[in-house]
C-alpha positions as semicolon CSV with decimal commas, in nm:
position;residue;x (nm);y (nm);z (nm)
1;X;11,683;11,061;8,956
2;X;11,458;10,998;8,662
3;X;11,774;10,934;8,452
4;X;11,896;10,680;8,727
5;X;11,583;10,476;8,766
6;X;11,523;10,451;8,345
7;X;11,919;10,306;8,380
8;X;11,752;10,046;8,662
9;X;11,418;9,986;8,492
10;X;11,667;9,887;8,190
11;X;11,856;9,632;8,401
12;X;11,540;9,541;8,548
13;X;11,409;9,403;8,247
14;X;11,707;9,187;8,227
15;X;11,720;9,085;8,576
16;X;11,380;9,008;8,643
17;X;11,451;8,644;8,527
18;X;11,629;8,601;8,825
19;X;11,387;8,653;9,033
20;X;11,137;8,413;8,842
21;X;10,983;8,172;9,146
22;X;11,202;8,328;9,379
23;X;11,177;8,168;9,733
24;X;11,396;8,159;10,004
25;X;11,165;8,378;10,202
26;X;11,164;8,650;9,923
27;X;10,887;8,529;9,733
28;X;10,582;8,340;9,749
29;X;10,227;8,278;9,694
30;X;9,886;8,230;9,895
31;X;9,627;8,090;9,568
32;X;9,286;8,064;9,636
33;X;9,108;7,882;9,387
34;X;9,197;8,093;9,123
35;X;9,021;8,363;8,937
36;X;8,976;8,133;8,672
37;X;8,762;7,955;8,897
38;X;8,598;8,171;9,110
39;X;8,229;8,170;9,159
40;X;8,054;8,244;8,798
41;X;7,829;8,506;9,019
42;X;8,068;8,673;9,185
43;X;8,292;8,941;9,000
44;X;8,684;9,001;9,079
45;X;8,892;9,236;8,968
46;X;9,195;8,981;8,878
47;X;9,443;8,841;9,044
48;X;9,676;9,049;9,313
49;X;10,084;9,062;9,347
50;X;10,223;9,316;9,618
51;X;10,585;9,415;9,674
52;X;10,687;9,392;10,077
53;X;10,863;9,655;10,199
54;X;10,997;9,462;10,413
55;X;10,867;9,112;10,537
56;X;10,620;8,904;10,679
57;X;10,598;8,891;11,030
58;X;10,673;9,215;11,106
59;X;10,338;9,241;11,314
60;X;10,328;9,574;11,206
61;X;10,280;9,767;10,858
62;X;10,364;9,430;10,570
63;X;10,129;9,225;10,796
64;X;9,885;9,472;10,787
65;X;9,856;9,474;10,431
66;X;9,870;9,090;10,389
67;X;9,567;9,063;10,614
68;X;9,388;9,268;10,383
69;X;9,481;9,112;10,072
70;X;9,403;8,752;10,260
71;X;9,050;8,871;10,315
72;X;9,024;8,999;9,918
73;X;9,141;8,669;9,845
74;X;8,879;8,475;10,059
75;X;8,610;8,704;9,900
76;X;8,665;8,694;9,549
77;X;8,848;8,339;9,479
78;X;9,188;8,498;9,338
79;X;9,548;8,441;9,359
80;X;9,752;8,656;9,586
81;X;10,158;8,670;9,546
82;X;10,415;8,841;9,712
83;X;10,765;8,930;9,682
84;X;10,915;9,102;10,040
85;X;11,212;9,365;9,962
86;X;11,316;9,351;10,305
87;X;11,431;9,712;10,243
88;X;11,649;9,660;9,960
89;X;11,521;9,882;9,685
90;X;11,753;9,756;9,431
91;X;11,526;9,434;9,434
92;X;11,191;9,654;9,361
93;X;11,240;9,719;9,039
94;X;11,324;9,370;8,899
95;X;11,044;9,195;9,143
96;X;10,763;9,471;9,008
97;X;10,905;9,406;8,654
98;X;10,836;9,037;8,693
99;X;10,501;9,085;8,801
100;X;10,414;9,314;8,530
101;X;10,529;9,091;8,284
102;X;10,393;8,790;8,349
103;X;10,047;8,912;8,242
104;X;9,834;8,734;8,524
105;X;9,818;9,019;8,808
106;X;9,487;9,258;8,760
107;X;9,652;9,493;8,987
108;X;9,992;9,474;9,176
109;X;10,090;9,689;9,492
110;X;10,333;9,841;9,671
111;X;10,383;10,047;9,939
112;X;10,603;10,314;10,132
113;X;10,798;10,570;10,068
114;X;11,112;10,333;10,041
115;X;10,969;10,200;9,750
116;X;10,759;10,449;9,557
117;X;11,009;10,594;9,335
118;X;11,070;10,242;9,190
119;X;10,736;10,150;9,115
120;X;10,707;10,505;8,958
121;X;10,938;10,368;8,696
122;X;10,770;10,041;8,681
123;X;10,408;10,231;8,649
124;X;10,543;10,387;8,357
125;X;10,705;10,146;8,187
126;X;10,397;9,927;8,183
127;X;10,059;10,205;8,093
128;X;9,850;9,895;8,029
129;X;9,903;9,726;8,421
130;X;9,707;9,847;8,717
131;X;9,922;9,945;8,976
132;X;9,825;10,121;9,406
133;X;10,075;10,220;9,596
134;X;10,006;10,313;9,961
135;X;10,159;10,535;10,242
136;X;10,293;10,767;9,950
137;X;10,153;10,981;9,646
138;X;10,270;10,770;9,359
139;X;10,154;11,061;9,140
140;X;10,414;11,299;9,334
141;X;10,622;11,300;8,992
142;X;10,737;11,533;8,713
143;X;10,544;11,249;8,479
144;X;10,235;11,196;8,735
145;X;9,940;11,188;8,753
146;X;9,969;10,835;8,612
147;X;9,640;10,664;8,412
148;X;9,743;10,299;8,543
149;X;9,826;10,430;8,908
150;X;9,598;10,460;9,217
151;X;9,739;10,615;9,534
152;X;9,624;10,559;9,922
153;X;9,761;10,806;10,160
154;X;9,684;10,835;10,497
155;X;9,619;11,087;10,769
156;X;9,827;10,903;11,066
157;X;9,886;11,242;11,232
158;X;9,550;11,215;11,371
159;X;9,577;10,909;11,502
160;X;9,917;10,925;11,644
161;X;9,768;11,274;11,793
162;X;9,525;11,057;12,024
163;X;9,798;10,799;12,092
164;X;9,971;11,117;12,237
165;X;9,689;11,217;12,413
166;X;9,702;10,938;12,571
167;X;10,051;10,925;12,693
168;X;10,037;11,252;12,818
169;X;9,730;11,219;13,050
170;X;9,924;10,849;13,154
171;X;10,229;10,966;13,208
172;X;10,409;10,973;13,584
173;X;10,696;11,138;13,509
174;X;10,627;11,369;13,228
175;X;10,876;11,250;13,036
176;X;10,769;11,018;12,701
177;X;10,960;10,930;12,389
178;X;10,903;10,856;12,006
179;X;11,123;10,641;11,791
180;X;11,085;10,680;11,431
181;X;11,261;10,416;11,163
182;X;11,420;10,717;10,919
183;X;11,328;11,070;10,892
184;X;11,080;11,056;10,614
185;X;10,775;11,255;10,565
186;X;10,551;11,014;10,709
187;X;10,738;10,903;10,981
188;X;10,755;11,275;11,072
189;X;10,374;11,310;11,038
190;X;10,335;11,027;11,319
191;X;10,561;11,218;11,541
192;X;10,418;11,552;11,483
193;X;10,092;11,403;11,580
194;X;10,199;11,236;11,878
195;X;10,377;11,585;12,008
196;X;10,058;11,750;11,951
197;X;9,872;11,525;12,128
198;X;10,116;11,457;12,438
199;X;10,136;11,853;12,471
200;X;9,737;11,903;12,445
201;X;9,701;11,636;12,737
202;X;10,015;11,801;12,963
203;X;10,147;12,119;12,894
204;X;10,488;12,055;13,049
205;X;10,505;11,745;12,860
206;X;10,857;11,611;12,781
207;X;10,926;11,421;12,438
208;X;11,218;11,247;12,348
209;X;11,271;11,205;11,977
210;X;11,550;10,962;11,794
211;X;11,534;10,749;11,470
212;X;11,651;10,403;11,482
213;X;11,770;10,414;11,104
214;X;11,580;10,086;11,004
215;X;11,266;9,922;11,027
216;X;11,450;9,601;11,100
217;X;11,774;9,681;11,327
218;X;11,562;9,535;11,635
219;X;11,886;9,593;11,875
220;X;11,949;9,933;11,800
221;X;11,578;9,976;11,859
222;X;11,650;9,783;12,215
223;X;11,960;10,050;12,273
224;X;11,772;10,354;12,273
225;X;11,446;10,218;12,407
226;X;11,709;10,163;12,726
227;X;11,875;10,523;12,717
228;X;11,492;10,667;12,689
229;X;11,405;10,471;13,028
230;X;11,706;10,601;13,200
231;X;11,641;10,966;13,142
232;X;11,278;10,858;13,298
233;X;11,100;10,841;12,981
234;X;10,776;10,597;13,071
235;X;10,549;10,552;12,760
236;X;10,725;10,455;12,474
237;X;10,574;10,500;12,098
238;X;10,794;10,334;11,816
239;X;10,704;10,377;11,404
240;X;10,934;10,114;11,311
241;X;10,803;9,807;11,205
242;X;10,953;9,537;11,262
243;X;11,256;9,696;11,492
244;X;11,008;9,791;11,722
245;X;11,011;9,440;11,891
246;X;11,352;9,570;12,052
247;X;11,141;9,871;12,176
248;X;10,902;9,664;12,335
249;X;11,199;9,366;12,421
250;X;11,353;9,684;12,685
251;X;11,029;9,750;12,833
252;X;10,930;9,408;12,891
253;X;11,280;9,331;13,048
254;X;11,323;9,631;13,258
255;X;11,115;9,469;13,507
256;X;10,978;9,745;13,660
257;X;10,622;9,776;13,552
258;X;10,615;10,126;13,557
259;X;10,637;10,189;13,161
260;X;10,448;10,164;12,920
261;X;10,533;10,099;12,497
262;X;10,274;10,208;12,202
263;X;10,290;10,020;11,926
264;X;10,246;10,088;11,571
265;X;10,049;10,020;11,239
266;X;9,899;9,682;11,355
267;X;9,698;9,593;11,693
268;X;10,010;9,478;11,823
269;X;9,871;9,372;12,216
270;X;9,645;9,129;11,979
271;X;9,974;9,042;11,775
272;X;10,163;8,933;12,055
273;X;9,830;8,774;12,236
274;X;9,816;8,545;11,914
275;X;10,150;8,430;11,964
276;X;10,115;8,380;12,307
277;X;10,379;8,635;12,426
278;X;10,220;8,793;12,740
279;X;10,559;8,952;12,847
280;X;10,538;9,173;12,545
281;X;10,166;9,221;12,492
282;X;10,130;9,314;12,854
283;X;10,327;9,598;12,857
284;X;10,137;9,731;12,511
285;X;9,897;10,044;12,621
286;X;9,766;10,053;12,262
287;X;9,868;10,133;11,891
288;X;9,837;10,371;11,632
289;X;9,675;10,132;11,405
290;X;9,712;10,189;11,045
291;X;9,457;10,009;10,888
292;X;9,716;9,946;10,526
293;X;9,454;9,588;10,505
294;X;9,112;9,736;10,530
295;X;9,205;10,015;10,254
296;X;9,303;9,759;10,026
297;X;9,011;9,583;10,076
298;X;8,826;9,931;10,027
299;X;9,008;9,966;9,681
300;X;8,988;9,618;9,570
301;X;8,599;9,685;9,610
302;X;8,592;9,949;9,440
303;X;8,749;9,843;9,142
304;X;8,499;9,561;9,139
305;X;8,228;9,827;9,160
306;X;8,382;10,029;8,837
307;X;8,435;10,326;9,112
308;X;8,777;10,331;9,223
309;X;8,924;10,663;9,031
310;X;9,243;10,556;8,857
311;X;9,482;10,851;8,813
312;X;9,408;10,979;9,164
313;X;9,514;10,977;9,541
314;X;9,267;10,942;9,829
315;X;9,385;11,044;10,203
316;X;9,198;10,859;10,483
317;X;9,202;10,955;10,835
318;X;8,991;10,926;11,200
319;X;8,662;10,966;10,992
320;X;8,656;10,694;10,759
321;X;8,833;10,453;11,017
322;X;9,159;10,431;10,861
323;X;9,394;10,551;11,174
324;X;9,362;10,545;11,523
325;X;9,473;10,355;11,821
326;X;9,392;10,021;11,869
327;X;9,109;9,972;12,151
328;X;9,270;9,648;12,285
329;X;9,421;9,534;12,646
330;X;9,541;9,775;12,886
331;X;9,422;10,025;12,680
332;X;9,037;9,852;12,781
333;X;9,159;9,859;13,123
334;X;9,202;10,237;13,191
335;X;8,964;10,462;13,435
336;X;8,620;10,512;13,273
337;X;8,618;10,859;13,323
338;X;8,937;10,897;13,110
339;X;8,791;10,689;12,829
340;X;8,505;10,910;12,853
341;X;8,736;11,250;12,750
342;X;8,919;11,013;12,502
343;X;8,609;10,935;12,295
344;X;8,525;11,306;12,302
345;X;8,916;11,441;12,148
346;X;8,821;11,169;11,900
347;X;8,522;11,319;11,796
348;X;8,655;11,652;11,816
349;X;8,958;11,542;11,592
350;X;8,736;11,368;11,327
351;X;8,486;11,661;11,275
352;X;8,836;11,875;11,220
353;X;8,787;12,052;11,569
354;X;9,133;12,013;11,649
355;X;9,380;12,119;11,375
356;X;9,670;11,858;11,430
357;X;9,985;11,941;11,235
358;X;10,180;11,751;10,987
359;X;10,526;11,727;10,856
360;X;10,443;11,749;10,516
361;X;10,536;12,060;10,326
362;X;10,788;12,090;10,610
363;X;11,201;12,125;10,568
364;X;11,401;11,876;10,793
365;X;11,519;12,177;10,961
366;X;11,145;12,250;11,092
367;X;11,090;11,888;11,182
368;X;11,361;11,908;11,455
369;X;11,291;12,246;11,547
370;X;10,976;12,137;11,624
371;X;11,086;11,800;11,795
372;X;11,301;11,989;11,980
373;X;11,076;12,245;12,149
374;X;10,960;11,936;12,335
375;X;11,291;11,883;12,480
């Protein structure tokens, strides 16, 4: 792999003029007023450049971390580009390359485990740029721990174990589902969570498990939201980005009022609300926020401080705010008394009452064994 991605990182360097003021929805900018001229009292730590897993508009994990970079950039005065790989990895390389060389990003960012093996290569071939990666251990490498690299995990078994909570108190027919993008690590780690969760509510829980293959095929995402429904699944959670609009899309269309969908990464009731979808947002019990924004904003401050650890990987979970679902619409709506034993699992799952399991460290093997003992 190593000998693979030097090949890339060599046509990268090559390439990268290509993608010099890219646009056609690949590329782009937000500037503030500039680092240049930012306030002469207030500090920044340079401009900012992140690489989109995706796109924008996904109301889900790439807008969550364009929020947060929006509110560095109102803060401290910089520029803010982007470059969305709309899950093409082949364009990582080159676009991170491009950034790197241009000399004007303090730090550039990327994200997911899609993309962390090319900005490995990129981190290395450039020791003197300051690079984070979320939602993945950059420094998971035969050459890591990298100087120039900072790493943001996050513990969103935890929070996808109160989302499950939740469905299994809320469920009628005892019968809920989980779609996952791809079988990844961290997609598993949200479904682990929301199995633990679903069984510690209802012990003859039912859980459906599939993966859609993509973050973005929003009609296969529609297909199987449909086959869930007809073998009386009734809460629906999706970790799928922007393909879980076809999730939602079912629900909304099936008419019957009688199921519920749980979004993913972003608030996305409030999403939906903004855009004045009700249809959708309506039939939204709550999500298993991620909060990508806020721990970019968390880092960025940091690195104004002279804190933030370079060379290191943080993992942040119910306790510091980081995961959890979002307290929005329906989900404000539900019987007191149930919000009452909510607040108390949440509390019991910060202070590390409840052990909730994760994928990692498992084989692919265990992750449907597991899966499937909820069948």
């Amino acid at each position: 792999m190593k000998k693979i991605l030097a090949i890339l990182l060599c046509i990268a360097m090559v390439a990268a003029i290509a993608l010099t003021g890219c646009g056609g929805g690949d590329g782009g900018s937000n500037s503030g007023s500039g680092s240049d001229s930012a306030s002469e009292t207030k500090k920044n730590a340079g401009n900012i450049a992140t690489l989109l897993s995706t796109a924008l508009g996904d109301k889900s994990f790439d807008d969550s971390c364009w929020k947060g970079l929006q509110e560095i950039q109102e803060k401290y005065g910089i520029e803010v580009d982007y470059f969305e790989g709309k899950q093409d990895t082949t364009k990582a390389i080159p676009a991170l390359t491009e950034f790197a060389e241009s000399g004007k990003y303090g730090i550039i960012i990327s994200g997911g485990p899609t993309m962390y093996e090319s900005a490995q290569a990129v981190v290395e071939a450039f020791p003197n740029q300051k690079f984070i990666h979320y939602d993945k251990n950059i420094h998971d490498s035969d050459n890591g721990p990298y100087a120039n690299a900072f790493s943001i995990q996050y513990k969103q078994n935890e929070g996808s174990y109160l989302v499950g909570w939740l469905a299994g108190k809320l469920t009628n027919t005892g019968t809920v589902a989980a779609f996952g993008a791809s079988e990844s690590d961290v997609i598993w780690d949200f479904i682990y969570g929301y199995l633990a969760g679903s069984k510690a509510a209802r012990d003859d829980i039912k859980v459906l498990t599939t993966f859609i293959g993509s973050r973005e095929d929003v009609a296969k995402a529609k297909d199987l939201a449909l086959d869930a429904m007809n073998q009386d699944a009734d809460i629906l959670f999706h970790v799928a980005g922007g393909a879980g609009a076809g999730m939602f899309e079912a629900i909304a269309e099936s008419g019957g009022g009688k199921v519920w969908g749980i979004g993913v990464d972003s608030d996305q009731y409030s999403e939906y609300e903004a855009d004045g979808n009700m249809d959708i947002a309506n039939i939204i019990l709550t999500s298993m926020v991620k909060n990508v924004g806020n721990s970019l904003v968390w880092a960025y401050d940091k690195e104004v401080e002279g804190t933030l650890e370079w060379g290191t990987n943080v993992t942040l979970g119910i306790s510091e705010d980081a995961v959890g679902p979002a307290e929005s619409g329906a989900f404000l709506e539900l019987d007191e008394s149930l919000l009452d034993e909510y607040e108390q699992v949440k509390e019991d799952v910060a202070a590390g009452k409840v052990t909730v399991p994760t994928s990692f460290g498992k084989t692919t093997q265990e992750y449907w064994e597991f899966a499937n003992s909820f069948r």
